[in-house]
C-alpha positions as a LaTeX table, in Angstrom:
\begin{tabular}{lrrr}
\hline
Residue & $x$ (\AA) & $y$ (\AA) & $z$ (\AA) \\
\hline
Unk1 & $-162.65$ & 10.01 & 52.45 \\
Unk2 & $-160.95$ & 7.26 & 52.66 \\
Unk3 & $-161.98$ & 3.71 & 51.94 \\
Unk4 & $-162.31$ & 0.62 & 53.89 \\
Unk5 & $-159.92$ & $-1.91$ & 53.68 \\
Unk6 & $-162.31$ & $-4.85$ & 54.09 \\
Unk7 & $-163.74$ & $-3.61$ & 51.12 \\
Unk8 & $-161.17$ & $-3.20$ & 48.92 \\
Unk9 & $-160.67$ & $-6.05$ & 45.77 \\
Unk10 & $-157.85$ & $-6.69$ & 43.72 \\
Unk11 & $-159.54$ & $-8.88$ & 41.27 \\
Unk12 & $-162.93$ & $-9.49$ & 41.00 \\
Unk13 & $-164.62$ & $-12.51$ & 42.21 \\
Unk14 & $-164.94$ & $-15.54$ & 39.28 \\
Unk15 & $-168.65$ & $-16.04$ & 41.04 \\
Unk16 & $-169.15$ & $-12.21$ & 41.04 \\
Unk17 & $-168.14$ & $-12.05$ & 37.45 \\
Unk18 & $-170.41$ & $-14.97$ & 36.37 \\
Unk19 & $-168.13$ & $-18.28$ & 36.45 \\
Unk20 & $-166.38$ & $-20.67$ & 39.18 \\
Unk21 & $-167.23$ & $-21.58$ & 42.47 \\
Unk22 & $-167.87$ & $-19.26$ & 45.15 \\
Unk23 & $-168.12$ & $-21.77$ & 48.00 \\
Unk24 & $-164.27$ & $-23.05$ & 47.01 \\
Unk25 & $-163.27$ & $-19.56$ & 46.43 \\
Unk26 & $-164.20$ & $-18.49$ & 50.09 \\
Unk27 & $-163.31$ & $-21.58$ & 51.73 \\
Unk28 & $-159.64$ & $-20.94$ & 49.94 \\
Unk29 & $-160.00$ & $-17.52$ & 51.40 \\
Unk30 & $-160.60$ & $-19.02$ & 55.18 \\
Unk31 & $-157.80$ & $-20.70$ & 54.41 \\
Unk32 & $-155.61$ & $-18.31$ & 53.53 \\
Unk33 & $-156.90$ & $-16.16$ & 56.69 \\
Unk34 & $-156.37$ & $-19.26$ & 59.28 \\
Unk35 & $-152.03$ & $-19.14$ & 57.58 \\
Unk36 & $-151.88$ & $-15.02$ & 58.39 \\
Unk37 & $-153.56$ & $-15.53$ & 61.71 \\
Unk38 & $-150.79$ & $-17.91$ & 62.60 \\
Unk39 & $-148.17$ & $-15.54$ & 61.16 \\
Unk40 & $-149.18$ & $-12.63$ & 63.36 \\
Unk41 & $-149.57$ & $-14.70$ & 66.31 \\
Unk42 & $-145.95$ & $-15.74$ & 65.42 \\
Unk43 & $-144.97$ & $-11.89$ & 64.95 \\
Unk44 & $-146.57$ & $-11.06$ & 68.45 \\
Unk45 & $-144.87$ & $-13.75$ & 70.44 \\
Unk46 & $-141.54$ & $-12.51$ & 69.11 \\
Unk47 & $-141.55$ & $-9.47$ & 71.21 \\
Unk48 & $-138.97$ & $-7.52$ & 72.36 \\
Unk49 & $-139.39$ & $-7.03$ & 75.86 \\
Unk50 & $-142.42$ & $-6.82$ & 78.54 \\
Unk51 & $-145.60$ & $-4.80$ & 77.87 \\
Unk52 & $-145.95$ & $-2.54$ & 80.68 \\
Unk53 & $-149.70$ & $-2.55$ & 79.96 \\
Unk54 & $-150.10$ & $-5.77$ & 79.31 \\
Unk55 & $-153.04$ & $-8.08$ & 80.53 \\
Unk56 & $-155.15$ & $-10.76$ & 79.68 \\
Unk57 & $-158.07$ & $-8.20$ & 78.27 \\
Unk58 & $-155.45$ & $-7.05$ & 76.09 \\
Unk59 & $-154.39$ & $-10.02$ & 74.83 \\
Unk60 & $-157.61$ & $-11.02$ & 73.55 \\
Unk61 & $-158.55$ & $-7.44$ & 72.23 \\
Unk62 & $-155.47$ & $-7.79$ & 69.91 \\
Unk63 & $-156.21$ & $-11.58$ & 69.00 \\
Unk64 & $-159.60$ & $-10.39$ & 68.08 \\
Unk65 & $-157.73$ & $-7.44$ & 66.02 \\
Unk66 & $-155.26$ & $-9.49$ & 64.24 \\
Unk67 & $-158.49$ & $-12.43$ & 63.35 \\
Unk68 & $-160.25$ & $-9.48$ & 61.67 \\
Unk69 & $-156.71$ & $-8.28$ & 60.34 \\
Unk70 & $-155.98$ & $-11.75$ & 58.61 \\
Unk71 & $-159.79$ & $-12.09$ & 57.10 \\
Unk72 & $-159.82$ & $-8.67$ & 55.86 \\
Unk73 & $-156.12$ & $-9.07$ & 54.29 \\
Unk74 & $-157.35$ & $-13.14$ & 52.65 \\
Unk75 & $-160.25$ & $-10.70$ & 51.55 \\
Unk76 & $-157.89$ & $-8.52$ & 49.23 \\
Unk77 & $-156.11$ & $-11.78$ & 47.60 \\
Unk78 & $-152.86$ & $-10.56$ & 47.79 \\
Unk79 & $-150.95$ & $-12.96$ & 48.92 \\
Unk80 & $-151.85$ & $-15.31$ & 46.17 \\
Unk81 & $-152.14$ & $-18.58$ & 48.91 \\
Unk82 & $-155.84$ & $-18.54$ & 48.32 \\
Unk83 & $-155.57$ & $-18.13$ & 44.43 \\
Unk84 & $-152.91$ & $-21.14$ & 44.38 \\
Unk85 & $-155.55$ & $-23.18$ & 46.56 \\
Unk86 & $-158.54$ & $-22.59$ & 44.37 \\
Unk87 & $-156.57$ & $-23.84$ & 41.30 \\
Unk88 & $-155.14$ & $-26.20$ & 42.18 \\
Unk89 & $-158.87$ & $-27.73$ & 43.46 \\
Unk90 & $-160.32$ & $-26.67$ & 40.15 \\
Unk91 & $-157.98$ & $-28.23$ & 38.11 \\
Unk92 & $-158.52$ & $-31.81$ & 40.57 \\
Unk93 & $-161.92$ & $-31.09$ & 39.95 \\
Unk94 & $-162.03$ & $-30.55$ & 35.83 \\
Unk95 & $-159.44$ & $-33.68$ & 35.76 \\
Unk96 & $-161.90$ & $-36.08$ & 38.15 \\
Unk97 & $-164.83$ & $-34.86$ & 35.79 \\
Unk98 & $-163.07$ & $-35.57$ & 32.80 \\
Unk99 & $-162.70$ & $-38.63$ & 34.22 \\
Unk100 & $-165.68$ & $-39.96$ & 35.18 \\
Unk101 & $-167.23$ & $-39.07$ & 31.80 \\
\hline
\end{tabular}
């Protein structure tokens, strides 16, 4: 049996594990998703030649594919773009509370 890979981890969640922010850590996730839908709609204009089947139907269908392609990837963190996001707020965020106290 094999398992899914939207629900495969590399590192647990600092929420999930008792510290940090979960809202900032799925919003850098969304973020990270929004870059590799934008670099497989890249990859698909860059084709070859014509799609014999090709249609409009299609061409949703696979946008569709490659949205739920990018959020499950963003979901695994492996790309590290979401991980340099979310530090790089937390440490604005430590340095702004330091700050103001």
């Amino acid at each position: 049996m094999t398992t899914p890979i939207s629900s495969v981890r590399a590192t647990p969640a600092p929420a999930a594990a008792g510290g940090g922010d979960g809202g900032l850590r799925k919003a850098a996730e969304a973020f990270e998703a929004v870059i590799l839908r934008q670099l497989l709609a890249s990859m698909r204009q860059a084709k070859l030649g014509d799609d014999i089947f090709g249609s409009s139907a299609t061409d949703n269908f696979r946008e569709m594919a490659d949205a739920k392609t990018a959020d499950s990837i963003a979901a695994m963190r492996q790309f590290g773009i979401a991980d340099m996001v979310e530090a790089q707020f937390r440490g604005r965020a430590a340095s702004q509370a330091g700050a103001i106290q």
